[in-house]
């Protein structure tokens, strides 16, 4: 059986580094990952809880903060617990085996609405070329090469 998750997303909040009673570093954080478009053609996000241990925990705590892009490889784990009110709860989280930067340092330091600077010499940037209208391609007729239409009998269909 296979239990492997590879996620790329942005940290929702600063990672939280703690140590177990045995002194082992553990870091908990949450990332937002995009989901394919919904029926309304709107982007949606899932918020995935991640747990990193030992050197991975220290790495995340030291180099990542809210909004940074991160790549996490790990496995999905569930655990059951009782909340303060005595209700039974189930937590689903990814236990990180490997953590990497999701973007370069220069890309992460640029604001989201970044526009490239004007070229040297004070002249304005050249305008983007006008879009070229393409003729629609018709596949209804023409040479089919090695692919000829096969005769189709409704009795041969399995449904």
PDB file of C-alpha atoms in Angstrom:
ATOM      1  CA  UNK A   1       0.000   0.000   0.000  1.00  0.00           C
ATOM      2  CA  UNK A   2       1.069   3.550  -0.590  1.00  0.00           C
ATOM      3  CA  UNK A   3       0.692   6.554   1.701  1.00  0.00           C
ATOM      4  CA  UNK A   4       2.496   9.495   0.131  1.00  0.00           C
ATOM      5  CA  UNK A   5       1.577  13.159  -0.063  1.00  0.00           C
ATOM      6  CA  UNK A   6       3.385  15.890  -1.984  1.00  0.00           C
ATOM      7  CA  UNK A   7       1.993  19.363  -1.370  1.00  0.00           C
ATOM      8  CA  UNK A   8       2.939  22.868  -2.446  1.00  0.00           C
ATOM      9  CA  UNK A   9       1.312  25.837  -0.791  1.00  0.00           C
ATOM     10  CA  UNK A  10       1.712  28.937   1.328  1.00  0.00           C
ATOM     11  CA  UNK A  11       1.969  29.016   5.105  1.00  0.00           C
ATOM     12  CA  UNK A  12      -1.226  30.335   6.674  1.00  0.00           C
ATOM     13  CA  UNK A  13       0.576  31.472   9.843  1.00  0.00           C
ATOM     14  CA  UNK A  14       4.082  31.443  11.289  1.00  0.00           C
ATOM     15  CA  UNK A  15       5.215  27.901  12.154  1.00  0.00           C
ATOM     16  CA  UNK A  16       5.086  26.894  15.813  1.00  0.00           C
ATOM     17  CA  UNK A  17       8.255  25.194  17.119  1.00  0.00           C
ATOM     18  CA  UNK A  18       8.127  23.247  20.375  1.00  0.00           C
ATOM     19  CA  UNK A  19      10.057  20.466  22.026  1.00  0.00           C
ATOM     20  CA  UNK A  20       8.797  17.196  23.441  1.00  0.00           C
ATOM     21  CA  UNK A  21       9.588  16.291  27.047  1.00  0.00           C
ATOM     22  CA  UNK A  22      12.560  14.350  25.632  1.00  0.00           C
ATOM     23  CA  UNK A  23      13.868  17.498  23.902  1.00  0.00           C
ATOM     24  CA  UNK A  24      12.917  16.485  20.344  1.00  0.00           C
ATOM     25  CA  UNK A  25      11.948  19.497  18.186  1.00  0.00           C
ATOM     26  CA  UNK A  26       8.474  19.371  16.623  1.00  0.00           C
ATOM     27  CA  UNK A  27       7.002  22.061  14.387  1.00  0.00           C
ATOM     28  CA  UNK A  28       3.323  22.409  13.510  1.00  0.00           C
ATOM     29  CA  UNK A  29       2.102  24.603  10.692  1.00  0.00           C
ATOM     30  CA  UNK A  30      -0.732  24.877   8.197  1.00  0.00           C
ATOM     31  CA  UNK A  31      -0.482  25.472   4.458  1.00  0.00           C
ATOM     32  CA  UNK A  32      -3.096  26.603   1.956  1.00  0.00           C
ATOM     33  CA  UNK A  33      -3.119  24.602  -1.275  1.00  0.00           C
ATOM     34  CA  UNK A  34      -5.208  25.399  -4.339  1.00  0.00           C
ATOM     35  CA  UNK A  35      -7.944  23.058  -5.442  1.00  0.00           C
ATOM     36  CA  UNK A  36      -9.085  22.856  -9.079  1.00  0.00           C
ATOM     37  CA  UNK A  37     -11.845  25.226 -10.102  1.00  0.00           C
ATOM     38  CA  UNK A  38     -15.288  24.648  -8.604  1.00  0.00           C
ATOM     39  CA  UNK A  39     -18.498  24.453 -10.629  1.00  0.00           C
ATOM     40  CA  UNK A  40     -18.713  28.250 -10.420  1.00  0.00           C
ATOM     41  CA  UNK A  41     -15.189  28.526 -11.923  1.00  0.00           C
ATOM     42  CA  UNK A  42     -13.854  29.951  -8.656  1.00  0.00           C
ATOM     43  CA  UNK A  43     -10.587  28.844  -7.098  1.00  0.00           C
ATOM     44  CA  UNK A  44     -10.862  27.184  -3.733  1.00  0.00           C
ATOM     45  CA  UNK A  45      -8.217  26.327  -1.156  1.00  0.00           C
ATOM     46  CA  UNK A  46      -7.707  23.478   1.268  1.00  0.00           C
ATOM     47  CA  UNK A  47      -5.905  24.087   4.543  1.00  0.00           C
ATOM     48  CA  UNK A  48      -3.619  21.180   5.401  1.00  0.00           C
ATOM     49  CA  UNK A  49      -2.044  20.702   8.836  1.00  0.00           C
ATOM     50  CA  UNK A  50       1.599  19.612   8.741  1.00  0.00           C
ATOM     51  CA  UNK A  51       3.864  18.215  11.481  1.00  0.00           C
ATOM     52  CA  UNK A  52       7.659  18.223  11.041  1.00  0.00           C
ATOM     53  CA  UNK A  53      10.106  16.592  13.456  1.00  0.00           C
ATOM     54  CA  UNK A  54      13.764  17.053  14.401  1.00  0.00           C
ATOM     55  CA  UNK A  55      15.948  18.841  11.812  1.00  0.00           C
ATOM     56  CA  UNK A  56      12.989  19.409   9.467  1.00  0.00           C
ATOM     57  CA  UNK A  57      11.147  21.132  12.324  1.00  0.00           C
ATOM     58  CA  UNK A  58      14.099  23.410  13.025  1.00  0.00           C
ATOM     59  CA  UNK A  59      14.534  24.153   9.305  1.00  0.00           C
ATOM     60  CA  UNK A  60      10.881  25.192   8.874  1.00  0.00           C
ATOM     61  CA  UNK A  61      10.937  27.286  12.038  1.00  0.00           C
ATOM     62  CA  UNK A  62      14.117  29.097  11.004  1.00  0.00           C
ATOM     63  CA  UNK A  63      13.475  29.802   7.313  1.00  0.00           C
ATOM     64  CA  UNK A  64       9.703  29.971   6.827  1.00  0.00           C
ATOM     65  CA  UNK A  65       7.006  32.358   7.961  1.00  0.00           C
ATOM     66  CA  UNK A  66       3.454  33.310   7.044  1.00  0.00           C
ATOM     67  CA  UNK A  67       2.911  33.627   3.287  1.00  0.00           C
ATOM     68  CA  UNK A  68       6.056  31.761   2.177  1.00  0.00           C
ATOM     69  CA  UNK A  69       5.702  29.059  -0.470  1.00  0.00           C
ATOM     70  CA  UNK A  70       6.724  25.600   0.762  1.00  0.00           C
ATOM     71  CA  UNK A  71       6.909  22.093  -0.688  1.00  0.00           C
ATOM     72  CA  UNK A  72       6.187  19.246   1.729  1.00  0.00           C
ATOM     73  CA  UNK A  73       6.656  15.524   1.100  1.00  0.00           C
ATOM     74  CA  UNK A  74       5.288  13.145   3.683  1.00  0.00           C
ATOM     75  CA  UNK A  75       2.568  10.734   4.686  1.00  0.00           C
ATOM     76  CA  UNK A  76      -1.009  11.269   5.836  1.00  0.00           C
ATOM     77  CA  UNK A  77      -1.765  10.320   9.420  1.00  0.00           C
ATOM     78  CA  UNK A  78      -4.940  10.400  11.485  1.00  0.00           C
ATOM     79  CA  UNK A  79      -5.149  10.525  15.257  1.00  0.00           C
ATOM     80  CA  UNK A  80      -8.049  10.509  17.673  1.00  0.00           C
ATOM     81  CA  UNK A  81      -8.298  12.682  20.762  1.00  0.00           C
ATOM     82  CA  UNK A  82     -10.793  14.136  23.193  1.00  0.00           C
ATOM     83  CA  UNK A  83     -11.344  17.897  23.263  1.00  0.00           C
ATOM     84  CA  UNK A  84     -11.843  19.996  26.411  1.00  0.00           C
ATOM     85  CA  UNK A  85     -15.587  19.331  26.351  1.00  0.00           C
ATOM     86  CA  UNK A  86     -15.111  15.568  26.205  1.00  0.00           C
ATOM     87  CA  UNK A  87     -16.048  15.258  22.518  1.00  0.00           C
ATOM     88  CA  UNK A  88     -14.145  12.711  20.444  1.00  0.00           C
ATOM     89  CA  UNK A  89     -12.260  14.316  17.564  1.00  0.00           C
ATOM     90  CA  UNK A  90     -10.156  13.056  14.680  1.00  0.00           C
ATOM     91  CA  UNK A  91      -7.218  15.021  13.314  1.00  0.00           C
ATOM     92  CA  UNK A  92      -5.831  14.469   9.822  1.00  0.00           C
ATOM     93  CA  UNK A  93      -2.322  15.784   9.233  1.00  0.00           C
ATOM     94  CA  UNK A  94       0.688  15.237   7.022  1.00  0.00           C
ATOM     95  CA  UNK A  95       3.855  14.058   8.748  1.00  0.00           C
ATOM     96  CA  UNK A  96       6.651  15.767   6.810  1.00  0.00           C
ATOM     97  CA  UNK A  97       9.583  13.656   5.656  1.00  0.00           C
ATOM     98  CA  UNK A  98      11.109  16.321   3.427  1.00  0.00           C
ATOM     99  CA  UNK A  99      10.579  20.092   3.278  1.00  0.00           C
ATOM    100  CA  UNK A 100      11.833  22.442   0.546  1.00  0.00           C
ATOM    101  CA  UNK A 101      11.572  26.062  -0.497  1.00  0.00           C
ATOM    102  CA  UNK A 102       8.749  26.567  -2.975  1.00  0.00           C
ATOM    103  CA  UNK A 103      10.155  29.724  -4.557  1.00  0.00           C
ATOM    104  CA  UNK A 104      13.432  31.548  -4.880  1.00  0.00           C
ATOM    105  CA  UNK A 105      14.464  34.138  -2.344  1.00  0.00           C
ATOM    106  CA  UNK A 106      14.074  36.957  -4.870  1.00  0.00           C
ATOM    107  CA  UNK A 107      10.575  35.796  -5.848  1.00  0.00           C
ATOM    108  CA  UNK A 108       9.445  35.603  -2.235  1.00  0.00           C
ATOM    109  CA  UNK A 109      10.732  39.098  -1.440  1.00  0.00           C
ATOM    110  CA  UNK A 110       8.815  40.779  -4.281  1.00  0.00           C
ATOM    111  CA  UNK A 111       5.344  42.096  -3.503  1.00  0.00           C
ATOM    112  CA  UNK A 112       2.455  40.267  -5.182  1.00  0.00           C
ATOM    113  CA  UNK A 113       1.578  43.329  -7.294  1.00  0.00           C
ATOM    114  CA  UNK A 114       5.156  43.696  -8.539  1.00  0.00           C
ATOM    115  CA  UNK A 115       5.709  45.348 -11.915  1.00  0.00           C
ATOM    116  CA  UNK A 116       9.137  45.242 -13.568  1.00  0.00           C
ATOM    117  CA  UNK A 117      11.064  48.534 -13.511  1.00  0.00           C
ATOM    118  CA  UNK A 118      11.308  50.735 -16.603  1.00  0.00           C
ATOM    119  CA  UNK A 119      14.391  50.147 -18.750  1.00  0.00           C
ATOM    120  CA  UNK A 120      17.465  52.349 -18.330  1.00  0.00           C
ATOM    121  CA  UNK A 121      17.591  55.629 -20.228  1.00  0.00           C
ATOM    122  CA  UNK A 122      14.165  56.831 -19.174  1.00  0.00           C
ATOM    123  CA  UNK A 123      12.393  55.514 -22.255  1.00  0.00           C
ATOM    124  CA  UNK A 124       9.109  53.742 -21.639  1.00  0.00           C
ATOM    125  CA  UNK A 125       8.938  49.987 -21.900  1.00  0.00           C
ATOM    126  CA  UNK A 126       7.910  48.726 -25.344  1.00  0.00           C
ATOM    127  CA  UNK A 127       4.232  47.959 -25.697  1.00  0.00           C
ATOM    128  CA  UNK A 128       3.152  44.358 -25.869  1.00  0.00           C
ATOM    129  CA  UNK A 129       2.518  43.183 -29.431  1.00  0.00           C
ATOM    130  CA  UNK A 130      -1.105  43.216 -30.523  1.00  0.00           C
ATOM    131  CA  UNK A 131      -2.775  39.816 -30.349  1.00  0.00           C
ATOM    132  CA  UNK A 132      -2.996  38.028 -33.677  1.00  0.00           C
ATOM    133  CA  UNK A 133      -6.341  36.497 -34.586  1.00  0.00           C
ATOM    134  CA  UNK A 134      -5.948  32.873 -35.534  1.00  0.00           C
ATOM    135  CA  UNK A 135      -8.183  31.111 -37.988  1.00  0.00           C
ATOM    136  CA  UNK A 136     -10.214  28.336 -36.394  1.00  0.00           C
ATOM    137  CA  UNK A 137      -8.971  24.888 -37.286  1.00  0.00           C
ATOM    138  CA  UNK A 138     -11.551  22.506 -38.697  1.00  0.00           C
ATOM    139  CA  UNK A 139     -11.076  18.814 -38.083  1.00  0.00           C
ATOM    140  CA  UNK A 140     -14.363  17.782 -39.674  1.00  0.00           C
ATOM    141  CA  UNK A 141     -12.885  16.923 -43.058  1.00  0.00           C
ATOM    142  CA  UNK A 142      -9.574  16.455 -44.711  1.00  0.00           C
ATOM    143  CA  UNK A 143      -6.858  13.873 -45.012  1.00  0.00           C
ATOM    144  CA  UNK A 144      -6.938  11.401 -42.140  1.00  0.00           C
ATOM    145  CA  UNK A 145      -3.636   9.836 -43.160  1.00  0.00           C
ATOM    146  CA  UNK A 146      -3.290   6.330 -41.753  1.00  0.00           C
ATOM    147  CA  UNK A 147      -6.467   6.726 -39.726  1.00  0.00           C
ATOM    148  CA  UNK A 148      -9.548   5.772 -41.663  1.00  0.00           C
ATOM    149  CA  UNK A 149     -13.049   5.768 -40.284  1.00  0.00           C
ATOM    150  CA  UNK A 150     -14.061   2.260 -39.219  1.00  0.00           C
ATOM    151  CA  UNK A 151     -17.583   1.036 -39.916  1.00  0.00           C
ATOM    152  CA  UNK A 152     -19.615   1.102 -36.713  1.00  0.00           C
ATOM    153  CA  UNK A 153     -22.420  -1.303 -35.933  1.00  0.00           C
ATOM    154  CA  UNK A 154     -24.540  -0.576 -32.852  1.00  0.00           C
ATOM    155  CA  UNK A 155     -24.624  -4.328 -32.113  1.00  0.00           C
ATOM    156  CA  UNK A 156     -20.863  -4.220 -31.425  1.00  0.00           C
ATOM    157  CA  UNK A 157     -21.166  -1.660 -28.622  1.00  0.00           C
ATOM    158  CA  UNK A 158     -20.907  -3.071 -25.071  1.00  0.00           C
ATOM    159  CA  UNK A 159     -23.523  -0.666 -23.693  1.00  0.00           C
TER     160      UNK A 159
END
